[in-house]
Coordinates of C-alpha atoms in Angstrom, one line a residue:
M888 CA -13.0 -10.6 -27.0
P889 CA -14.2 -6.9 -26.7
V890 CA -11.4 -4.5 -25.3
P891 CA -12.4 -4.0 -21.6
P892 CA -13.2 -0.1 -20.7
N893 CA -10.4 0.2 -18.3
R894 CA -7.7 -0.5 -20.9
P895 CA -5.0 2.2 -21.8
P896 CA -5.9 3.9 -25.3
A897 CA -4.7 2.8 -28.7
A898 CA -2.9 -0.3 -29.1
A899 CA -1.9 -0.3 -25.3
Q900 CA -2.2 -3.9 -23.9
P901 CA -4.5 -4.7 -21.2
P902 CA -4.5 -3.2 -17.7
A903 CA -4.1 -5.2 -14.5
A904 CA -2.6 -5.0 -11.0
H905 CA 1.0 -5.9 -11.3
L906 CA 2.9 -8.5 -9.2
P907 CA 6.1 -7.6 -8.5
T908 CA 8.8 -10.6 -9.1
A909 CA 9.1 -11.5 -5.6
H910 CA 5.3 -11.6 -4.9
L911 CA 2.0 -13.1 -5.7
P912 CA -0.1 -11.1 -8.0
T913 CA -1.6 -7.9 -7.0
A914 CA -5.4 -8.6 -7.8
H915 CA -7.2 -11.7 -7.7
L916 CA -10.5 -12.4 -9.5
P917 CA -13.6 -13.7 -7.6
T918 CA -14.3 -16.2 -10.2
A919 CA -13.2 -17.7 -13.5
H920 CA -16.2 -16.9 -15.4
L921 CA -18.7 -14.0 -13.9
P922 CA -22.3 -15.3 -15.3
T923 CA -23.6 -13.2 -17.8
A924 CA -27.3 -13.2 -16.0
D925 CA -27.2 -10.0 -14.1
A926 CA -28.8 -11.9 -10.8
A927 CA -26.0 -14.4 -11.0
A928 CA -23.4 -12.0 -11.2
A929 CA -24.7 -10.0 -8.3
R930 CA -24.6 -13.0 -6.3
T931 CA -21.2 -13.8 -7.5
L932 CA -20.0 -10.3 -6.6
A933 CA -21.8 -10.1 -3.3
A934 CA -20.0 -13.4 -2.1
C935 CA -16.6 -11.9 -2.8
T936 CA -17.1 -8.4 -1.3
I937 CA -16.6 -7.0 2.1
G938 CA -18.8 -3.9 2.8
A939 CA -21.1 -2.3 0.7
T940 CA -21.3 -2.5 -3.2
P941 CA -22.1 0.7 -4.8
D942 CA -23.8 1.3 -8.1
W943 CA -20.4 1.7 -10.0
G944 CA -18.9 -1.4 -8.4
P945 CA -20.0 -4.2 -10.5
D946 CA -18.7 -2.8 -13.5
A947 CA -15.7 -1.9 -11.9
A948 CA -15.1 -5.5 -10.8
R949 CA -16.2 -7.0 -14.1
E950 CA -13.7 -5.0 -15.9
L951 CA -10.9 -6.2 -13.8
V952 CA -12.2 -9.9 -14.2
E953 CA -11.9 -9.6 -17.8
T954 CA -8.4 -8.2 -17.8
L955 CA -7.2 -10.7 -15.6
L956 CA -8.9 -13.4 -17.5
D957 CA -8.0 -12.3 -21.2
T958 CA -6.7 -15.3 -23.0
D959 CA -5.9 -13.2 -26.0
R960 CA -3.4 -11.0 -23.8
P961 CA -2.4 -13.4 -20.8
F962 CA -1.9 -11.5 -17.5
P963 CA 1.6 -11.6 -16.5
C964 CA 0.9 -13.3 -13.2
T965 CA -0.2 -17.2 -13.4
F966 CA -0.9 -17.0 -9.6
A967 CA -3.9 -14.3 -10.5
V968 CA -5.3 -16.6 -13.0
A969 CA -5.4 -19.6 -10.3
A970 CA -6.7 -17.0 -7.8
A971 CA -9.6 -16.1 -10.3
K972 CA -10.5 -19.8 -10.7
K973 CA -10.5 -20.2 -6.9
Q974 CA -12.7 -17.4 -6.0
S975 CA -10.1 -16.3 -3.5
L976 CA -10.0 -12.6 -4.4
R977 CA -11.8 -10.4 -2.2
F978 CA -13.3 -6.8 -3.0
G979 CA -13.8 -3.7 -1.3
F980 CA -15.2 -0.4 -2.7
V981 CA -14.4 3.3 -1.5
E982 CA -16.3 6.4 -2.7
S983 CA -13.2 8.9 -3.7
P984 CA -9.3 8.3 -3.3
H985 CA -9.5 12.3 -2.8
D986 CA -11.8 12.7 0.0
E987 CA -10.5 11.7 3.2
S988 CA -14.1 11.9 4.7
T989 CA -15.1 9.0 2.5
W990 CA -12.0 6.8 3.7
A991 CA -13.6 5.5 7.1
P992 CA -15.1 2.1 5.9
L993 CA -11.7 1.1 4.4
A994 CA -10.3 0.2 7.9
G995 CA -13.1 -1.8 8.6
I996 CA -13.0 -3.9 5.2
L997 CA -9.3 -4.4 5.9
D998 CA -10.1 -5.8 9.2
D999 CA -12.6 -8.2 8.3
Y1000 CA -10.2 -9.4 5.3
L1001 CA -7.4 -10.0 7.8
A1002 CA -9.7 -12.2 10.1
T1003 CA -10.6 -14.6 7.2
Y1004 CA -7.9 -14.5 4.8
K1005 CA -6.0 -17.7 5.6
Q1006 CA -9.3 -19.7 5.2
L1007 CA -9.2 -18.4 1.3
G1008 CA -5.8 -20.1 0.6
K1009 CA -2.4 -18.6 -0.4
D1010 CA -3.6 -17.2 -3.7
T1011 CA -5.8 -14.4 -2.3
S1012 CA -5.6 -10.5 -1.9
L1013 CA -7.8 -7.6 -1.0
V1014 CA -8.4 -5.4 -3.9
V1015 CA -10.2 -2.1 -3.0
L1016 CA -11.5 -0.1 -5.8
F1017 CA -12.4 3.7 -5.9
R1018 CA -14.9 5.3 -7.9
P1019 CA -13.4 6.2 -11.4
D1020 CA -12.5 9.9 -11.7
E1021 CA -14.3 11.8 -14.4
R1022 CA -11.2 13.5 -15.3
P1023 CA -8.0 11.5 -14.1
G1024 CA -5.2 13.0 -12.5
T1025 CA -1.7 13.0 -12.8
L1026 CA 0.5 10.4 -11.9
D1027 CA 2.2 12.9 -9.1
H1028 CA -1.3 13.1 -7.6
Y1029 CA -2.2 9.6 -7.4
F1030 CA 1.4 8.9 -5.8
R1031 CA 0.4 11.4 -3.1
Q1032 CA -3.1 10.3 -2.8
F1033 CA -1.8 6.6 -2.3
W1034 CA 0.4 7.4 0.4
S1035 CA -2.3 9.5 2.0
V1036 CA -4.4 6.5 2.0
L1037 CA -1.9 4.2 3.7
Q1038 CA -1.0 7.1 6.1
F1039 CA -4.7 7.6 7.1
L1040 CA -5.0 3.6 7.9
H1041 CA -1.6 3.5 9.9
D1042 CA -2.5 6.7 11.9
G1043 CA -6.0 5.1 12.9
D1044 CA -4.6 1.5 13.4
P1045 CA -5.4 0.5 17.0
Q1046 CA -3.2 -2.4 16.9
P1047 CA 0.8 -2.3 17.5
W1048 CA 2.9 -2.2 14.8
P1049 CA 4.5 -5.8 14.7
A1050 CA 7.8 -5.9 16.9
S1051 CA 9.9 -7.5 14.1
T1052 CA 9.0 -4.8 11.4
P1053 CA 11.0 -1.7 11.4
L1054 CA 9.3 1.9 11.4
D1055 CA 11.4 3.2 8.7
P1056 CA 10.5 2.5 5.2
E1057 CA 14.2 2.9 4.0
E1058 CA 15.2 -0.1 6.5
L1059 CA 15.6 -3.3 4.8
W1060 CA 12.8 -5.4 6.2
W1061 CA 10.4 -2.6 6.3
E1062 CA 6.9 -3.5 5.0
F1063 CA 3.6 -1.6 5.5
S1064 CA 1.6 -3.1 8.4
F1065 CA -1.9 -2.9 9.5
G1066 CA -3.8 -4.8 12.4
G1067 CA -0.3 -6.3 13.6
T1068 CA -0.1 -8.0 10.1
E1069 CA 2.5 -7.2 7.3
I1070 CA 0.8 -6.3 4.3
F1071 CA 2.4 -5.8 0.6
V1072 CA 0.5 -3.1 -1.2
V1073 CA 0.1 -2.1 -4.8
C1074 CA -1.2 0.7 -6.4
N1075 CA -3.1 0.8 -10.0
T1076 CA -4.2 4.3 -11.4
P1077 CA -5.6 5.4 -14.7
A1078 CA -2.4 7.7 -15.2
H1079 CA -0.5 4.6 -15.5
V1080 CA -1.0 4.3 -19.3
T1081 CA 2.8 2.9 -20.6
R1082 CA 3.4 0.4 -17.7
H1083 CA 0.0 -1.4 -18.3
S1084 CA 0.3 -3.8 -15.5
R1085 CA -0.2 -1.0 -13.3
H1086 CA -3.1 0.7 -15.1
N1087 CA -6.8 0.6 -13.9
R1088 CA -9.6 2.9 -15.2
G1089 CA -10.0 3.7 -11.5
F1090 CA -7.5 4.3 -8.5
M1091 CA -7.0 0.8 -7.2
I1092 CA -5.2 -0.4 -4.1
T1093 CA -4.4 -4.1 -3.5
F1094 CA -3.6 -5.5 -0.1
Q1095 CA -1.5 -8.9 0.1
P1096 CA -0.4 -10.5 3.5
R1097 CA 3.1 -11.2 3.3
W1098 CA 1.9 -14.7 4.6
V1099 CA 0.8 -15.6 0.9
F1100 CA 4.6 -15.3 -0.2
E1101 CA 5.4 -18.2 2.2
G1102 CA 7.5 -20.8 0.5
L1103 CA 8.0 -18.6 -2.8
E1104 CA 11.1 -17.1 -1.5
A1105 CA 13.6 -16.2 -4.1
D1106 CA 16.0 -18.8 -3.2
T1107 CA 13.3 -21.7 -3.5
P1108 CA 12.7 -23.4 -6.7
R1109 CA 9.1 -22.6 -7.0
G1110 CA 9.7 -18.8 -5.9
A1111 CA 12.7 -18.9 -8.6
K1112 CA 10.6 -20.3 -11.5
A1113 CA 7.5 -18.1 -10.6
R1114 CA 9.7 -15.0 -11.0
Q1115 CA 11.2 -16.1 -14.5
V1116 CA 7.8 -16.6 -15.7
I1117 CA 6.3 -13.4 -14.2
R1118 CA 9.4 -11.4 -15.9
N1119 CA 8.8 -12.7 -19.3
R1120 CA 5.2 -12.3 -19.0
I1121 CA 5.7 -8.6 -17.8
R1122 CA 7.9 -7.8 -21.1
R1123 CA 5.3 -9.1 -23.3
F1124 CA 2.4 -7.5 -21.2
D1125 CA 3.9 -4.0 -20.6
G1126 CA 6.2 -4.0 -23.8
M1127 CA 9.3 -3.2 -21.8
E1128 CA 11.6 -4.6 -19.1
P1129 CA 10.1 -5.0 -15.7
A1130 CA 10.5 -1.9 -13.5
A1131 CA 14.0 -1.7 -11.9
A1132 CA 12.3 -1.3 -8.6
L1133 CA 11.0 -4.8 -8.3
G1134 CA 13.1 -6.8 -5.9
N1135 CA 12.9 -9.5 -3.3
H1136 CA 11.8 -8.9 0.3
G1137 CA 15.1 -8.8 2.5
Q1138 CA 17.5 -8.7 -0.4
E1139 CA 20.3 -6.2 -0.1
G1140 CA 19.3 -2.6 -1.9
N1141 CA 15.6 -3.9 -2.0
R1142 CA 13.0 -1.2 -0.6
E1143 CA 9.5 -2.7 -0.4
W1144 CA 7.8 0.7 -0.7
R1145 CA 9.5 1.4 -4.2
Q1146 CA 7.3 -1.5 -5.5
Y1147 CA 4.3 -0.3 -4.4
F1148 CA 3.8 2.7 -6.9
L1149 CA 5.9 2.1 -9.8
P1150 CA 7.0 5.0 -12.2
D1151 CA 4.9 4.6 -15.6
T1152 CA 8.1 4.4 -17.7
A1153 CA 11.2 2.1 -17.7
D1154 CA 13.4 5.1 -16.4
G1155 CA 10.8 6.8 -14.5
K1156 CA 11.3 8.0 -10.8
V1157 CA 8.9 8.5 -8.0
P1158 CA 9.4 10.9 -5.0
D1159 CA 10.7 9.8 -1.8
C1160 CA 8.6 7.7 0.5
P1161 CA 6.4 10.1 2.8
F1162 CA 5.2 7.4 5.3
L1163 CA 5.8 8.7 9.0
A1164 CA 5.2 5.9 11.7
R1165 CA 3.1 7.5 14.4
S1166 CA 4.6 8.2 17.9
G1167 CA 3.9 5.3 20.1
A1168 CA 3.2 2.8 16.8
R1169 CA 4.5 -0.2 19.0
E1170 CA 1.9 0.5 21.5
P1171 CA -1.8 -0.5 21.2
V1172 CA -4.2 2.5 21.1
A1173 CA -7.1 2.6 23.4
A1174 CA -10.4 1.6 21.6
A1175 CA -12.5 4.3 22.6
P1176 CA -11.7 7.3 19.7
D1177 CA -10.3 10.3 20.8
H1178 CA -12.2 12.5 18.4
A1179 CA -10.2 15.8 18.7
R1180 CA -6.8 13.9 18.1
E1181 CA -8.5 12.3 15.0
G1182 CA -9.5 15.9 13.9
R1183 CA -6.2 17.2 14.4
A1184 CA -4.5 14.3 12.6
A1185 CA -6.8 14.9 9.5
R1186 CA -6.0 18.6 9.5
D1187 CA -2.2 18.0 9.8
R1188 CA -2.5 15.5 6.9
A1189 CA -4.3 17.7 4.5
A1190 CA -1.7 20.6 5.3
L1191 CA 0.9 18.4 4.7
A1192 CA -0.7 17.4 1.4
R1193 CA -0.7 20.8 0.5
V1194 CA 2.8 21.4 1.4
L1195 CA 3.8 18.5 -0.8
A1196 CA 1.9 19.6 -3.7
A1197 CA 3.4 23.0 -3.4
A1198 CA 6.9 21.7 -3.2
G1199 CA 6.2 19.2 -6.3
P1200 CA 7.4 15.8 -6.8
A1201 CA 11.3 16.5 -6.9
A1202 CA 11.3 18.4 -3.9
G1203 CA 11.8 16.2 -0.7
P1204 CA 10.1 17.5 2.3
R1205 CA 12.1 18.9 5.1
Y1206 CA 11.3 17.6 8.7
T1207 CA 12.0 18.8 12.4
V1208 CA 12.7 16.3 15.2
L1209 CA 9.9 16.4 18.0
V1210 CA 10.3 15.0 21.7
N1211 CA 7.4 14.7 24.2
D1212 CA 7.4 14.5 27.9
H1213 CA 8.1 10.6 27.9
R1214 CA 11.3 11.2 25.9
Q1215 CA 9.9 9.8 22.9
Y1216 CA 10.9 11.4 19.5
S1217 CA 9.1 11.7 16.4
L1218 CA 9.6 13.3 12.6
W1219 CA 7.4 16.0 11.9
P1220 CA 7.1 18.1 8.6
A1221 CA 8.8 21.2 9.4
A1222 CA 6.2 23.4 7.5
L1223 CA 3.5 22.4 9.9
P1224 CA 2.7 23.5 13.5
V1225 CA 4.0 21.6 16.5
P1226 CA 1.3 19.4 17.5
D1227 CA -0.1 19.6 21.2
R1228 CA 2.2 17.7 23.9
W1229 CA 5.5 17.9 21.6
R1230 CA 8.5 20.2 21.9
D1231 CA 10.6 21.0 18.9
T1232 CA 14.1 19.9 19.6
G1233 CA 15.6 22.5 17.0
V1234 CA 16.8 19.6 15.0
R1235 CA 15.9 20.1 11.2
G1236 CA 16.8 18.8 7.8
A1237 CA 15.9 15.9 5.6
R1238 CA 14.6 12.7 6.6
D1239 CA 17.9 11.1 6.8
T1240 CA 19.5 13.4 8.7
C1241 CA 16.4 13.8 11.3
L1242 CA 16.7 9.8 11.5
A1243 CA 20.1 9.6 12.1
H1244 CA 19.8 12.3 15.3
V1245 CA 17.1 10.2 16.4
G1246 CA 19.1 7.1 16.2
R1247 CA 21.9 8.7 18.3
V1248 CA 19.8 10.2 20.9
W1249 CA 16.8 7.7 21.3
T1250 CA 18.1 4.5 22.8
D1251 CA 14.8 3.1 24.1
M1252 CA 11.6 3.7 22.3
R1253 CA 9.4 3.2 25.4
P1254 CA 7.9 5.8 27.2
A1255 CA 10.1 7.1 30.1
R1256 CA 8.1 5.8 32.9
T1257 CA 9.2 2.1 31.7
A1258 CA 12.6 3.0 30.6
Q1259 CA 14.1 1.2 33.5
R1260 CA 13.0 -2.1 31.7
R1261 CA 15.0 -4.1 29.3
P1262 CA 16.4 -1.9 26.5
D1263 CA 15.1 -2.1 23.0
R1264 CA 16.9 -1.0 19.7
V1265 CA 15.8 1.8 17.6
V1266 CA 14.5 0.3 14.3

């Protein structure tokens, strides 16, 4: 079988989305055999695509299919192969990982997928492919872009964050959420050239609702067996040990966000998680868009990206604690101007320092006007 164009150079093994040992595969393919006839292939892809298909989309999807179904170098996750045969993958396409103005369709793609994913069975996920770069960026650059995309989705999510899901990525049970659904997320990039299971010719994000993992917990026979098989396949596929960040949801010491974007080497590290839950994340957002607010948020995110880029991957961002008229608190990058309707409390420092302060002073996360009701703990 010819080597798919999205593989790493030289003798590297084939790229594909990676399944952390605690989870189902990060990339599922729409069919076990894409027909060779262009018309049939187009129909197959159309049936498995949410949203528009750009001219570069079919090639990107076919390359991913070939990678997962390569029998000469089996993909680490047996569930991914099963999903390929069941046609339970769904594709989405976004024009650029670097230009936020092209990300608007992503929320609709994810919304549509979440409305129907349970009909596809447990072997399913949404794979969003971005147009491949002519000149790929660095791993640090893609790390920042990945978290910018997740922050973009969260900032525009009209549904409240799940009540049982912590807001802080450093909490044990945290998971990214959208549309009221917990979702495990994985990123593949062209800059992953050693960790082959996280390589793809173009920037790629895979979304897996946590529902697909039910029955595969680490303490179940099926879950334990799946982890053993997958870890062994990763060793052969990547030519190295499974990443140390891979773990089990809710297991002491595990942090889900670390599994989303893995370093390229066994001993590599990535920067701290930059995700920040928006103020009022547990409250529904009005359906009518506030274009002024969205514009300010876009400018703030762009400014934050410049700050992080200037600081470099090793420098952790500094934050300030803000409070509004409803006595709601929020962490905010210290390098950015204080947004409208918020006040600087004067507390600054590393993320952990600011969170500790918020935990001490904010004992009720609801607006002040409803504070007389049943108290809730800060998560």
